[in-house]
Amino acid sequence: MTSAVDESEAAAGTGRRLRRPSGRAIFLGIVLVIVAVYTDMAFDLEWRTQAGRIGPGYFPRIIGILGLVLTLALLVISLRAGAVDGEEELGDEETGEADLGRHPGTMLLVVTATAVLVALFTSLGAIVSCAIFLAATLFLLNRGHRVTNVVISLALPVLMYLLFQSFLNAGLPDGLLPRF
Amino acid sequence: MDVFNDLGQGILALLTIQNILLLGAGVMMGMIVGVMPGLGPSAGLAILLPLTFTLDPTGAVVMLAAVYYGAMYGGTITSVLINTPGESATVASTFDGYPMAKQGRAGPALVMAAVASFVAGTIGALLISVAAPVTAKVAASFGPPELFLIVILGLLTLIVIVGKNRLLGALSALIGFGLATVGIDVGGGAQRYTFGSTELINGIDFIPVAIGLFGVGEVLHTLWRGGHLEKIGYFSISVRGRGFWPTKEDRRESRGPILRGSFLGFAVGTAPGAGATVASLMSYNLEKSIDKKPERFGKGAMAGLAGPEAANNAASAGAMVPLLTLGIPGSAATAVLIGGFLMWGLQPGPLLMEQNPEFAWGLIASMYLGNVMLLIINIFFIPVFASIARVPFRVLAPIILMICVVGTFTVNGSIIEVAIMLACGLLGFFMRRYGMSPAALVIALVLGPLGEETLRQTMLISDGSFGIFLERGTSVVLIAAMLFIVAVPLIAPRIRRGIQRTLAEVARRRAANRPGTEQQLPAPGTGSTVAGGEQSPVESSSGAPSDPPAEGQTPAGEPLPSSGERR
């Protein structure tokens, strides 16, 4: 953010206007940091081996440098006045209708529920953890359909377990319940 | 004729009860995933890949091919019934498919789409049989420099032709290459970016990444834009209902577009990176341009549905040529497919057809049989799949997420990979949100090791000099092709204007044979409107030729109704 402000001030002197960082600019800023760390680590790897052959750092350095150049260019473009943000460029089909709005809160709750499912998957077992996950998310998204939600939450994990574990022998965690 | 013998033997070898059941199951499951909102063939293949782990390689390949075709067709059902393409390749099917459904002709639309897919798939399988061995022979002469350039060329095509923002597409591919460098360096055995974790020594598996980017990413994006609040409306459909089957007129009208779409689609599909979306839109434009009554397009013309459907399916078959002979996936779905093959120890490339002919021909044969199965299942189960399209997203979203988690876990029994999958889901959401290309990332991830290895070998041969790329004839041709691809955005408007002028001239001549219609058609070269004042898909509002309708737009340039607008 600070760098964006600095760039804004610096650019003001040259007559080119920058704008407040958009969502895309912030995202690209994060990508830039990750690519910079990647590139820095690439320079810790050998460019060439002692035998004169290509080292493990050869390809990563090329990727890292190209990535830095591209990300910086995109960041500068996205900070320019009048630059489109992701939403505007993608259009209505991609971003949804205005009357449905944006739902970052709901999405965040679902992501959290999925993260909890991942965390408890091995300890509670596939059936129990999936049943809890389905119940939580269905009661969040599909309100007013209690019976449907309960039936889906109980039946689907069992069906899933039967398919993957009993039929395909895929090795799902049992957790609290005995294997069947 | 050897090729047809090989194909015939491949088909006969696959005709076992188990394989036929797997074909049927694959097509069914592919279609089920394909009709789910937001899940295309790539997500379907990625999610269903774990189901094939307990099968023998032949059975797994048969099932994967069936899932691929099933998922491709699944998107057509939602395009026709609820005006929501499952993925970009079926956008063109909404232009006339949905108006047909509104006129009460959803049955004929879906049946003809299935027939078009079948015919195109069959022609595609036959064309693969001819094109793949020839391409493999040419590719067998390729050395590491050429293979490296092919990798770059494939990605470049994807970024330039399909991507909306080319710089973001290139960055997506670089991130994919970067992820591919995690793990043991194949040259010297050094660990890279493993942070001391034993789980990362073997690198980042592409399956969690693909499931995360395509499956979870799509679900999160749809939730973010309020997909869980949508109220789905639909057109009911019954095999027993009156007017379910296409009329004689429908069949007659579809014949030409299906054949043209099949050959056009196959040709476009063989170009790495171009893919089914470009093929279907090109077919739509072609049919509209040469049709005697172009004013019907966008209002329920059978030709406007059959042509793109055929092109879409033929392009999926065409994409198999670079995949089998060069090891280059032309689309996200084929990238997932190639990942599945690699898991079975099958390395697609120039030597595949020589060293592993039973696999190569088995795959081609399974695609043919998959088409037959698709036709049978499609026609009799269309109402069943249509009912799946009616399940609201608020119920589907948790189920898809659960399948993603369980499916990823079953790959290696690793909870770390499930966490990577979830992280990639978030990445996929932001990539979609800000215009990056998850497809380019996954393809680069799959091709990264091949790219690095061939670059390493090239540098060994040339003693570290990049001049080698200019010393070999084939390399120079490939570099020229890359320069051409880069120049496409600059020269495309001129080429398109020329093609449009030619097609308009053809249409005018054909229409001139019909009394009383000439005055409705545009003069060649002006081409900005067609009869009825509707804007041509290949023309911008300014009247200057522009790109085909962008993903999510109608031929008239209007945004397609999103899932939230389904009524």
XYZ file of C-alpha atoms in Angstrom:
747
model
C 0.000 0.000 0.000
C 2.773 2.358 0.985
C 4.645 1.669 -2.198
C 1.548 2.413 -4.174
C 1.202 5.777 -2.461
C 4.874 6.514 -3.077
C 4.475 5.614 -6.712
C 1.456 7.850 -6.859
C 3.387 10.783 -5.483
C 6.348 10.111 -7.723
C 4.176 9.851 -10.777
C 2.391 13.087 -9.975
C 5.588 14.900 -10.747
C 5.774 13.398 -14.206
C 2.183 14.204 -14.978
C 0.970 10.584 -15.062
C -1.887 10.007 -12.618
C -2.080 6.895 -10.489
C -5.203 5.912 -8.594
C -6.028 4.264 -5.326
C -4.972 0.583 -5.417
C -7.754 -1.599 -6.742
C -8.430 -5.178 -5.695
C -6.378 -6.391 -8.622
C -3.467 -4.122 -7.654
C -3.473 -5.480 -4.102
C -3.611 -9.036 -5.415
C -0.743 -8.327 -7.797
C 1.176 -6.752 -4.920
C 0.874 -10.007 -2.982
C 1.905 -11.994 -6.078
C 4.890 -9.659 -6.474
C 6.066 -10.400 -2.930
C 5.723 -14.163 -3.496
C 7.534 -13.998 -6.844
C 10.277 -11.872 -5.252
C 10.796 -14.476 -2.499
C 10.803 -17.221 -5.143
C 13.410 -15.355 -7.193
C 15.542 -14.644 -4.152
C 15.552 -18.348 -3.292
C 16.355 -19.158 -6.937
C 19.521 -17.094 -6.610
C 20.552 -19.266 -3.674
C 20.468 -22.259 -6.007
C 23.345 -22.939 -8.379
C 23.159 -21.439 -11.862
C 25.732 -23.969 -13.084
C 27.135 -27.050 -11.412
C 30.835 -27.483 -10.724
C 30.998 -29.719 -13.797
C 29.769 -26.776 -15.877
C 26.309 -28.195 -16.419
C 23.056 -26.389 -15.867
C 22.347 -26.113 -12.166
C 19.101 -26.412 -10.210
C 18.740 -22.630 -10.149
C 18.819 -22.147 -13.929
C 15.131 -22.571 -14.717
C 13.838 -20.995 -11.464
C 15.943 -17.869 -12.052
C 14.556 -17.435 -15.569
C 11.016 -17.945 -14.265
C 11.600 -15.628 -11.310
C 13.047 -12.761 -13.336
C 10.352 -12.998 -16.019
C 7.720 -13.222 -13.279
C 9.057 -10.114 -11.534
C 9.112 -8.096 -14.749
C 5.586 -9.172 -15.707
C 4.101 -8.629 -12.250
C 5.676 -5.195 -11.958
C 4.380 -4.214 -15.387
C 0.873 -5.433 -14.501
C 0.997 -3.668 -11.150
C 1.935 -0.365 -12.761
C -0.825 -0.789 -15.358
C -3.401 -1.598 -12.685
C -2.408 1.488 -10.671
C -2.906 3.853 -13.585
C -5.965 6.054 -13.574
C -8.734 4.508 -15.638
C -7.286 1.002 -15.455
C -9.979 -1.659 -15.203
C -10.252 -3.840 -12.160
C -10.819 -7.565 -12.600
C -14.564 -7.263 -12.169
C -15.009 -4.638 -14.852
C -12.897 -6.540 -17.361
C -14.652 -9.833 -16.831
C -18.133 -8.482 -17.467
C -21.489 -9.400 -16.035
C -21.462 -13.059 -16.982
C -18.362 -13.655 -14.930
C -19.168 -11.462 -12.021
C -22.872 -11.883 -11.558
C -25.838 -9.621 -11.572
C -25.918 -6.530 -9.482
C -29.108 -7.545 -7.691
C -27.407 -10.621 -6.270
C -24.539 -8.490 -5.025
C -21.225 -9.674 -3.655
C -21.087 -12.113 -0.782
C -17.573 -12.190 0.644
C -18.935 -13.035 4.113
C -20.774 -16.139 2.957
C -17.787 -17.204 0.899
C -15.462 -16.702 3.846
C -17.730 -18.780 6.111
C -17.747 -21.603 3.575
C -13.953 -21.420 3.207
C -13.637 -21.554 6.999
C -15.976 -24.548 7.171
C -13.931 -26.307 4.479
C -10.712 -25.548 6.358
C -12.261 -27.024 9.523
C -13.304 -30.094 7.509
C -9.701 -30.512 6.322
C -8.399 -30.081 9.875
C -10.794 -32.651 11.373
C -10.898 -35.056 8.436
C -8.384 -37.583 9.754
C -9.223 -37.317 13.443
C -13.050 -37.484 13.222
C -13.066 -39.645 10.133
C -14.529 -39.138 6.686
C -18.183 -39.790 7.541
C -18.470 -37.722 10.713
C -16.425 -34.751 9.493
C -18.240 -34.639 6.138
C -21.633 -34.904 7.860
C -20.792 -31.980 10.158
C -19.458 -29.964 7.220
C -22.522 -30.610 5.087
C -24.897 -29.805 7.918
C -23.099 -26.547 8.717
C -22.845 -25.332 5.138
C -26.317 -26.471 4.084
C -27.956 -24.752 7.049
C -25.992 -21.635 6.092
C -26.807 -21.669 2.371
C -30.042 -23.614 2.104
C -32.062 -22.141 4.952
C -35.628 -23.214 5.476
C -35.150 -26.735 4.134
C -34.342 -28.558 7.355
C -35.435 -32.029 6.338
C -33.571 -31.874 3.024
C -30.464 -30.601 4.760
C -30.519 -33.329 7.421
C -31.128 -36.090 4.883
C -28.309 -34.886 2.607
C -25.929 -34.406 5.551
C -26.472 -37.949 6.782
C -26.881 -39.865 3.536
C -24.206 -38.396 1.289
C -21.167 -38.982 3.531
C -22.228 -42.618 3.976
C -22.704 -43.034 0.213
C -19.357 -41.364 -0.390
C -17.679 -43.684 2.098
C -19.278 -46.743 0.530
C -18.151 -45.662 -2.934
C -14.571 -44.736 -2.114
C -13.786 -47.046 0.798
C -15.947 -50.136 0.447
C -16.229 -50.219 -3.356
C -12.971 -48.624 -4.555
C -10.853 -49.395 -1.482
C -9.388 -45.895 -1.560
C -8.378 -45.671 2.100
C -10.549 -43.045 3.765
C -9.945 -42.304 7.453
C -12.362 -44.093 9.833
C -11.964 -41.775 12.797
C -14.722 -42.214 15.375
C -16.648 -44.879 13.481
C -15.572 -48.471 12.873
C -14.560 -49.477 9.340
C -17.276 -51.097 7.277
C -5.222 -48.599 -44.232
C -3.047 -49.754 -41.364
C -4.413 -46.991 -39.249
C -7.981 -48.210 -39.644
C -6.861 -51.751 -38.854
C -5.213 -50.405 -35.713
C -8.356 -48.468 -34.831
C -10.534 -51.509 -35.479
C -8.299 -53.684 -33.336
C -8.298 -51.046 -30.634
C -12.103 -51.016 -30.639
C -12.329 -54.810 -30.564
C -9.818 -55.001 -27.713
C -11.976 -52.655 -25.667
C -15.220 -54.480 -26.199
C -15.347 -56.245 -22.865
C -18.224 -56.093 -20.415
C -16.084 -54.299 -17.863
C -14.934 -51.637 -20.322
C -18.434 -51.043 -21.626
C -19.709 -50.620 -18.080
C -16.839 -48.237 -17.361
C -17.672 -46.293 -20.501
C -21.281 -46.012 -19.443
C -20.358 -45.010 -15.894
C -17.777 -42.511 -17.165
C -20.204 -40.834 -19.551
C -22.904 -40.697 -16.869
C -20.597 -39.244 -14.230
C -19.044 -36.825 -16.698
C -22.473 -35.576 -17.644
C -23.578 -35.281 -14.022
C -20.541 -33.113 -13.266
C -20.913 -31.288 -16.588
C -24.449 -30.136 -15.833
C -23.494 -28.778 -12.425
C -23.268 -25.001 -12.645
C -19.732 -23.749 -12.967
C -18.105 -27.139 -13.294
C -16.677 -27.827 -16.733
C -14.797 -30.818 -18.168
C -11.528 -29.840 -16.497
C -13.107 -29.724 -13.036
C -15.083 -32.893 -13.799
C -11.996 -34.791 -14.864
C -9.981 -33.526 -11.913
C -12.687 -34.426 -9.388
C -13.417 -37.842 -10.905
C -9.783 -38.807 -11.510
C -9.435 -40.494 -8.097
C -12.243 -42.882 -9.055
C -9.964 -44.470 -11.656
C -7.128 -45.279 -9.262
C -8.304 -48.767 -8.473
C -8.730 -49.678 -12.141
C -6.206 -51.195 -14.507
C -4.592 -48.665 -16.909
C -6.827 -49.591 -19.843
C -9.985 -49.366 -17.769
C -8.827 -46.066 -16.295
C -8.110 -44.559 -19.703
C -11.457 -45.771 -21.049
C -13.246 -44.185 -18.130
C -11.311 -40.924 -18.352
C -12.090 -40.576 -22.054
C -15.764 -41.225 -21.311
C -15.802 -38.664 -18.498
C -14.150 -36.159 -20.843
C -16.841 -36.528 -23.494
C -19.668 -36.741 -20.975
C -18.594 -33.544 -19.243
C -18.193 -31.765 -22.578
C -21.789 -32.603 -23.462
C -23.089 -31.857 -19.959
C -22.391 -28.171 -20.541
C -24.675 -28.231 -23.567
C -27.680 -29.288 -21.479
C -27.356 -26.291 -19.181
C -26.698 -24.016 -22.165
C -29.943 -25.052 -23.808
C -32.185 -25.422 -20.763
C -31.078 -22.615 -18.474
C -28.954 -20.437 -20.765
C -25.903 -21.064 -18.611
C -22.917 -22.605 -20.346
C -21.071 -25.044 -18.092
C -17.853 -23.755 -19.623
C -16.694 -21.428 -22.347
C -16.726 -24.056 -25.114
C -20.516 -24.282 -24.939
C -21.176 -20.538 -24.934
C -22.039 -20.674 -28.636
C -24.665 -23.324 -27.883
C -26.678 -20.815 -25.863
C -27.113 -18.460 -28.827
C -29.704 -20.622 -30.530
C -30.153 -23.493 -28.068
C -31.841 -21.385 -25.404
C -34.207 -19.610 -27.834
C -35.200 -23.071 -29.077
C -35.982 -24.143 -25.509
C -38.074 -21.006 -25.068
C -40.041 -22.007 -28.146
C -40.746 -25.392 -26.547
C -38.149 -27.163 -28.692
C -35.652 -28.128 -25.977
C -36.023 -31.808 -26.920
C -35.069 -31.450 -30.588
C -32.261 -29.048 -29.594
C -30.708 -31.505 -27.145
C -31.191 -34.536 -29.383
C -29.639 -32.792 -32.391
C -26.804 -31.523 -30.186
C -26.180 -35.114 -29.101
C -26.264 -36.311 -32.703
C -23.907 -33.484 -33.738
C -21.542 -34.440 -30.903
C -21.684 -38.066 -31.966
C -21.036 -37.393 -35.652
C -18.242 -34.937 -34.871
C -16.706 -37.315 -32.341
C -16.806 -40.142 -34.862
C -15.263 -38.022 -37.613
C -12.763 -36.752 -35.064
C -11.763 -40.292 -34.046
C -11.226 -41.216 -37.691
C -9.225 -38.053 -38.320
C -7.078 -38.713 -35.234
C -6.346 -42.148 -36.638
C -4.900 -40.506 -39.742
C -3.365 -37.363 -38.251
C -1.780 -38.814 -35.107
C 0.631 -41.269 -36.783
C 1.687 -38.629 -39.329
C 2.267 -36.020 -36.617
C 4.090 -38.591 -34.490
C 6.437 -39.345 -37.394
C 7.197 -35.652 -37.834
C 7.555 -35.169 -34.095
C 9.925 -38.140 -33.858
C 12.523 -36.041 -35.672
C 12.229 -33.303 -33.033
C 15.139 -32.815 -30.687
C 15.129 -31.102 -27.274
C 15.219 -27.573 -28.764
C 12.096 -28.247 -30.830
C 10.271 -29.889 -27.929
C 11.076 -26.924 -25.689
C 9.782 -24.539 -28.328
C 6.633 -26.658 -28.736
C 5.960 -26.325 -25.001
C 6.335 -22.552 -25.197
C 4.318 -22.380 -28.420
C 1.414 -24.295 -26.863
C 1.262 -21.958 -23.901
C 1.664 -18.908 -26.090
C -1.283 -19.960 -28.243
C -3.428 -20.467 -25.171
C -2.473 -17.088 -23.763
C -2.833 -15.112 -27.001
C -5.901 -16.700 -28.569
C -8.037 -17.645 -25.591
C -6.950 -15.277 -22.853
C -8.615 -11.944 -22.230
C -5.579 -10.270 -20.727
C -2.405 -11.659 -22.272
C -0.009 -10.361 -19.639
C -2.086 -11.929 -16.869
C -2.219 -15.162 -18.882
C 1.570 -15.155 -19.205
C 1.925 -14.525 -15.467
C -0.431 -17.457 -14.780
C 1.763 -19.721 -16.919
C 4.890 -18.542 -15.093
C 3.270 -19.333 -11.735
C 2.539 -22.827 -13.091
C 6.159 -23.224 -14.181
C 7.237 -21.984 -10.766
C 5.087 -24.565 -8.963
C 6.562 -27.233 -11.243
C 10.060 -26.468 -9.940
C 9.116 -27.523 -6.388
C 10.733 -30.820 -5.392
C 13.833 -32.669 -6.510
C 15.767 -31.160 -9.405
C 15.766 -33.856 -12.088
C 19.254 -32.901 -13.265
C 21.316 -32.951 -10.095
C 18.994 -34.184 -7.357
C 19.044 -30.963 -5.331
C 15.931 -30.047 -3.345
C 14.145 -26.874 -4.427
C 11.452 -24.983 -2.514
C 10.642 -27.939 -0.269
C 11.231 -25.977 2.983
C 12.402 -29.222 4.539
C 9.055 -30.945 4.065
C 9.168 -34.573 3.000
C 5.690 -34.170 1.495
C 7.070 -31.701 -1.053
C 10.131 -33.708 -2.121
C 8.194 -35.319 -4.962
C 6.912 -31.937 -6.035
C 3.417 -30.506 -6.070
C 1.035 -33.015 -7.566
C -1.087 -31.505 -10.273
C -4.317 -33.170 -9.068
C -4.771 -31.097 -5.890
C -3.893 -28.006 -7.905
C -6.369 -28.852 -10.684
C -9.177 -29.784 -8.269
C -8.527 -26.642 -6.248
C -8.306 -24.231 -9.164
C -11.172 -25.630 -11.204
C -13.458 -27.215 -8.593
C -13.140 -25.214 -5.379
C -12.179 -21.989 -7.181
C -15.341 -22.082 -9.288
C -17.553 -22.829 -6.301
C -16.068 -19.963 -4.296
C -16.424 -17.568 -7.196
C -20.064 -18.515 -7.696
C -20.746 -18.117 -3.958
C -19.040 -14.740 -3.950
C -21.308 -13.468 -6.713
C -24.415 -14.771 -5.005
C -25.018 -18.032 -6.850
C -26.588 -19.470 -3.690
C -29.383 -16.905 -3.894
C -30.391 -17.730 -7.440
C -33.835 -18.934 -8.322
C -33.574 -21.484 -11.066
C -36.213 -21.697 -13.706
C -36.119 -24.313 -16.411
C -37.918 -25.848 -19.291
C -39.296 -29.258 -18.517
C -38.550 -31.980 -20.964
C -39.848 -35.489 -21.440
C -38.972 -38.241 -23.883
C -42.663 -39.061 -24.106
C -43.675 -35.483 -24.688
C -44.824 -34.294 -28.070
C -42.066 -32.789 -30.141
C -39.159 -34.376 -28.293
C -37.591 -35.754 -31.466
C -36.139 -33.555 -34.210
C -38.248 -33.149 -37.321
C -37.165 -34.081 -40.818
C -36.514 -30.394 -41.451
C -34.262 -30.207 -38.362
C -32.239 -33.154 -39.587
C -31.910 -31.753 -43.090
C -30.926 -28.350 -41.789
C -28.273 -29.755 -39.457
C -26.480 -31.987 -41.921
C -24.238 -29.332 -43.492
C -23.395 -27.448 -40.285
C -22.508 -30.699 -38.513
C -20.114 -31.764 -41.264
C -18.555 -28.321 -41.611
C -18.309 -27.950 -37.835
C -16.672 -31.362 -37.509
C -13.832 -30.634 -39.908
C -13.397 -27.026 -38.819
C -13.445 -28.009 -35.159
C -10.926 -30.781 -35.631
C -8.535 -28.505 -37.507
C -8.790 -25.779 -34.857
C -8.531 -28.308 -32.029
C -5.217 -29.683 -33.287
C -3.568 -26.296 -32.738
C -2.213 -26.441 -29.191
C -3.984 -23.910 -27.049
C -6.722 -22.908 -29.512
C -9.336 -25.381 -28.322
C -13.051 -25.914 -28.383
C -14.161 -22.375 -27.496
C -12.533 -20.831 -30.526
C -13.761 -23.695 -32.733
C -17.396 -23.388 -31.653
C -17.466 -19.613 -32.070
C -15.816 -19.884 -35.491
C -18.378 -22.469 -36.532
C -21.247 -20.253 -35.369
C -19.891 -17.327 -37.348
C -19.336 -19.513 -40.385
C -22.869 -20.924 -40.333
C -24.441 -17.554 -39.836
C -22.378 -16.040 -42.601
C -23.239 -18.625 -45.241
C -26.822 -19.322 -44.204
C -29.555 -18.308 -46.594
C -31.547 -16.839 -43.704
C -28.999 -15.423 -41.265
C -31.741 -13.425 -39.559
C -32.911 -16.634 -37.847
C -29.644 -16.943 -35.937
C -29.961 -16.013 -32.298
C -33.676 -16.804 -32.503
C -33.546 -20.591 -32.484
C -31.858 -21.718 -35.704
C -30.954 -25.380 -35.632
C -27.848 -24.701 -37.733
C -26.647 -22.250 -35.074
C -26.720 -25.014 -32.491
C -25.644 -28.059 -34.521
C -22.571 -26.431 -36.090
C -20.945 -25.165 -32.870
C -21.833 -28.391 -31.039
C -20.099 -30.438 -33.714
C -17.117 -28.079 -33.756
C -16.855 -28.174 -29.977
C -16.751 -31.956 -29.890
C -14.472 -32.322 -32.914
C -12.044 -29.865 -31.330
C -11.939 -32.090 -28.229
C -10.912 -34.938 -30.527
C -8.458 -32.723 -32.403
C -6.811 -31.727 -29.104
C -5.831 -35.385 -28.749
C -3.381 -35.083 -31.656
C -0.870 -32.735 -29.968
C -1.546 -34.505 -26.673
C -0.730 -37.984 -27.948
C 2.039 -37.102 -30.378
C 3.791 -34.178 -28.713
C 2.720 -34.563 -25.110
C 1.282 -31.036 -25.277
C -2.168 -30.533 -23.772
C -4.158 -28.028 -25.777
C -6.651 -27.185 -23.045
C -7.165 -27.363 -19.304
C -9.199 -30.564 -19.653
C -6.514 -32.286 -21.701
C -3.932 -31.075 -19.180
C -5.836 -32.981 -16.498
C -6.104 -35.930 -18.867
C -2.342 -35.947 -19.487
C -1.785 -35.802 -15.736
C -3.936 -38.912 -15.418
C -1.906 -40.691 -18.102
C 1.342 -39.788 -16.374
C -0.015 -41.335 -13.190
C -0.355 -44.575 -15.113
C 3.243 -44.315 -16.285
C 2.176 -43.437 -19.811
C 4.189 -40.566 -21.241
C 2.431 -39.065 -24.253
C 4.901 -37.900 -26.894
C 6.404 -38.744 -30.275
C 7.368 -42.256 -29.210
C 4.055 -43.196 -27.618
C 2.465 -44.630 -30.748
C 5.607 -46.622 -31.473
C 6.376 -47.906 -27.985
C 2.873 -48.155 -26.589
C 0.559 -48.626 -29.554
C -2.043 -50.582 -27.624
C -2.483 -47.658 -25.246
C -2.560 -45.007 -27.976
C -5.023 -46.889 -30.150
C -6.977 -48.013 -27.107
C -7.435 -44.374 -26.139
C -8.533 -43.365 -29.623
C -10.886 -46.346 -29.757
C -12.296 -45.516 -26.333
C -13.049 -42.014 -27.515
C -14.993 -43.471 -30.404
C -16.882 -45.903 -28.181
C -17.389 -43.094 -25.672
C -19.218 -41.197 -28.387
C -21.500 -44.118 -29.116
C -22.259 -44.443 -25.413
C -22.770 -40.701 -25.169
C -25.373 -40.773 -27.916
C -27.290 -43.665 -26.358
C -27.202 -42.278 -22.820
C -27.843 -38.735 -23.934
C -30.985 -39.379 -25.829
C -32.686 -41.561 -23.268
C -31.443 -39.849 -20.132
C -31.741 -36.215 -21.172
C -34.678 -35.649 -18.764
C -32.641 -37.144 -15.896
C -29.687 -34.847 -16.530
C -32.025 -31.942 -17.016
C -33.341 -32.593 -13.513
C -29.786 -32.416 -12.114
C -29.447 -28.992 -13.715
C -32.410 -27.947 -11.571
C -30.680 -28.700 -8.252
C -29.950 -25.258 -6.821
C -26.372 -24.177 -6.332
C -26.946 -23.617 -2.607
C -27.303 -27.415 -2.268
C -24.669 -28.347 -4.842
C -21.905 -26.118 -3.459
C -21.343 -28.007 -0.165
C -21.588 -31.348 -1.983
C -18.998 -30.328 -4.590
C -16.646 -29.071 -1.877
C -16.994 -32.335 0.042
C -16.278 -34.343 -3.131
C -13.201 -32.186 -3.772
C -11.844 -32.832 -0.264
C -12.554 -36.574 -0.297
C -11.349 -36.977 -3.893
C -8.050 -35.224 -3.216
C -7.453 -37.258 -0.069
C -7.911 -40.538 -1.915
C -5.077 -39.733 -4.366
C -2.221 -40.258 -1.916
C -3.961 -40.310 1.466
C -2.228 -37.024 2.243
C -3.987 -34.312 4.223
C -1.211 -31.880 3.169
C -2.357 -32.303 -0.418
C -5.917 -31.551 0.669
C -4.643 -28.352 2.283
C -2.772 -27.513 -0.950
C -6.008 -28.144 -2.829
C -7.887 -25.711 -0.585
C -5.133 -23.103 -0.956
C -5.297 -23.533 -4.727
C -9.060 -23.099 -4.482
C -8.541 -19.678 -2.945
C -5.893 -18.906 -5.547
C -8.313 -20.022 -8.263
C -10.981 -17.682 -6.887
C -8.650 -14.691 -6.991
C -7.307 -15.703 -10.406
C -10.825 -15.756 -11.828
C -11.721 -12.576 -9.987
C -8.772 -10.638 -11.390
C -8.654 -12.078 -14.899
C -5.816 -14.588 -14.608
C -5.944 -17.966 -16.313
C -6.180 -21.114 -14.153
C -5.966 -23.169 -17.368
C -2.588 -21.672 -18.291
C -1.344 -22.344 -14.752
C -2.339 -26.018 -14.819
C -0.969 -26.599 -18.319
C 2.322 -24.962 -17.335
C 2.435 -27.080 -14.185
C 2.030 -30.246 -16.256
C 4.484 -29.105 -18.937
C 7.012 -27.541 -16.539
C 9.159 -30.657 -16.032
C 9.192 -31.343 -19.789
C 10.074 -27.713 -20.494
C 12.894 -27.699 -17.953
C 14.285 -31.033 -19.078
C 14.294 -30.114 -22.754
C 15.822 -26.694 -22.032
C 18.518 -28.390 -19.957
C 19.251 -30.865 -22.757
C 19.279 -28.054 -25.306
C 21.792 -26.081 -23.277
C 23.943 -29.187 -22.911
C 23.946 -29.725 -26.666
C 24.703 -26.090 -27.415
C 27.155 -25.611 -24.579
C 24.930 -22.983 -23.030
C 24.222 -20.970 -26.170
C 20.688 -19.948 -27.133
C 21.926 -19.625 -30.718
C 21.034 -23.275 -31.229
C 17.392 -22.270 -31.636
C 18.344 -20.356 -34.791
C 20.614 -23.015 -36.233
C 18.063 -25.786 -36.729
C 15.491 -25.573 -39.499
C 12.543 -26.909 -37.484
C 13.375 -24.611 -34.578
C 13.387 -21.614 -36.882
C 9.965 -22.634 -38.228
C 8.644 -22.949 -34.683
C 10.081 -19.567 -33.716
C 8.439 -18.074 -36.803
C 5.150 -19.660 -35.672
C 5.631 -18.092 -32.236
C 6.228 -14.684 -33.792
C 3.100 -15.169 -35.867
C 1.069 -16.053 -32.769
C 2.374 -12.961 -30.990
C 1.451 -10.875 -34.048
C -2.065 -12.375 -34.250
C -3.715 -9.614 -32.184
C -2.263 -7.057 -34.607
C -3.163 -8.771 -37.870
C -6.340 -10.583 -36.810
C -8.718 -7.682 -37.547
C -7.475 -7.473 -41.154
C -7.729 -11.233 -41.672
C -11.171 -11.312 -40.100
C -12.325 -8.428 -42.254
C -11.169 -10.312 -45.347
C -12.873 -13.543 -44.294
C -16.028 -11.684 -43.347
C -16.109 -9.989 -46.713
C -15.711 -13.310 -48.517
C -18.378 -15.017 -46.415
C -20.776 -12.113 -46.842
C -20.250 -12.352 -50.581
C -21.035 -16.091 -50.495
C -24.167 -15.427 -48.420
C -25.244 -12.652 -50.759
C -24.866 -14.898 -53.777
C -26.802 -17.688 -52.120
C -29.513 -15.319 -50.996
C -29.678 -13.781 -54.446
C -31.019 -17.101 -55.663
C -33.985 -16.644 -53.352
C -36.365 -13.968 -54.648
C -37.219 -11.143 -52.269
C -34.387 -11.575 -49.782
C -31.507 -9.744 -51.382
C -32.376 -6.374 -49.971
C -32.210 -7.709 -46.415
C -28.579 -8.713 -46.587
C -25.523 -6.578 -46.063
C -23.338 -5.628 -48.938
C -19.976 -7.343 -48.883
C -17.472 -5.448 -46.889
C -19.938 -3.465 -44.852
C -20.901 -6.529 -42.891
C -21.818 -4.663 -39.724
C -25.355 -5.895 -39.593
C -27.341 -8.772 -40.849
C -30.963 -8.764 -41.752
C -33.204 -7.744 -38.967
C -30.721 -5.226 -37.709
C -29.070 -7.712 -35.444
C -25.378 -7.316 -35.002
C -23.119 -9.987 -36.419
C -21.007 -11.850 -33.873
C -17.849 -10.889 -35.669
C -18.549 -7.200 -35.744
C -18.177 -4.678 -33.027
C -20.718 -2.020 -32.323
C -18.644 0.477 -34.242
C -19.078 -1.584 -37.283
C -15.441 -2.512 -37.412
C -14.635 -6.186 -37.336
C -13.704 -7.337 -33.924
C -13.320 -10.533 -31.953
C -15.999 -13.206 -31.926
C -18.522 -12.675 -29.146
C -16.633 -12.628 -25.916
C -17.211 -15.412 -23.480
C -20.509 -14.707 -21.850
C -21.976 -12.596 -24.596
C -24.778 -13.178 -26.992
C -24.246 -12.701 -30.709
C -25.599 -9.222 -30.285
C -22.911 -8.470 -27.770
C -25.227 -8.479 -24.821
C -24.080 -10.189 -21.648
C -25.452 -13.649 -21.173
C -27.765 -14.044 -18.246
C -25.724 -15.237 -15.336
C -26.802 -18.061 -13.122
C -28.630 -15.546 -11.056
C -30.833 -14.667 -13.954
C -32.052 -18.151 -14.659
C -35.735 -18.188 -14.978
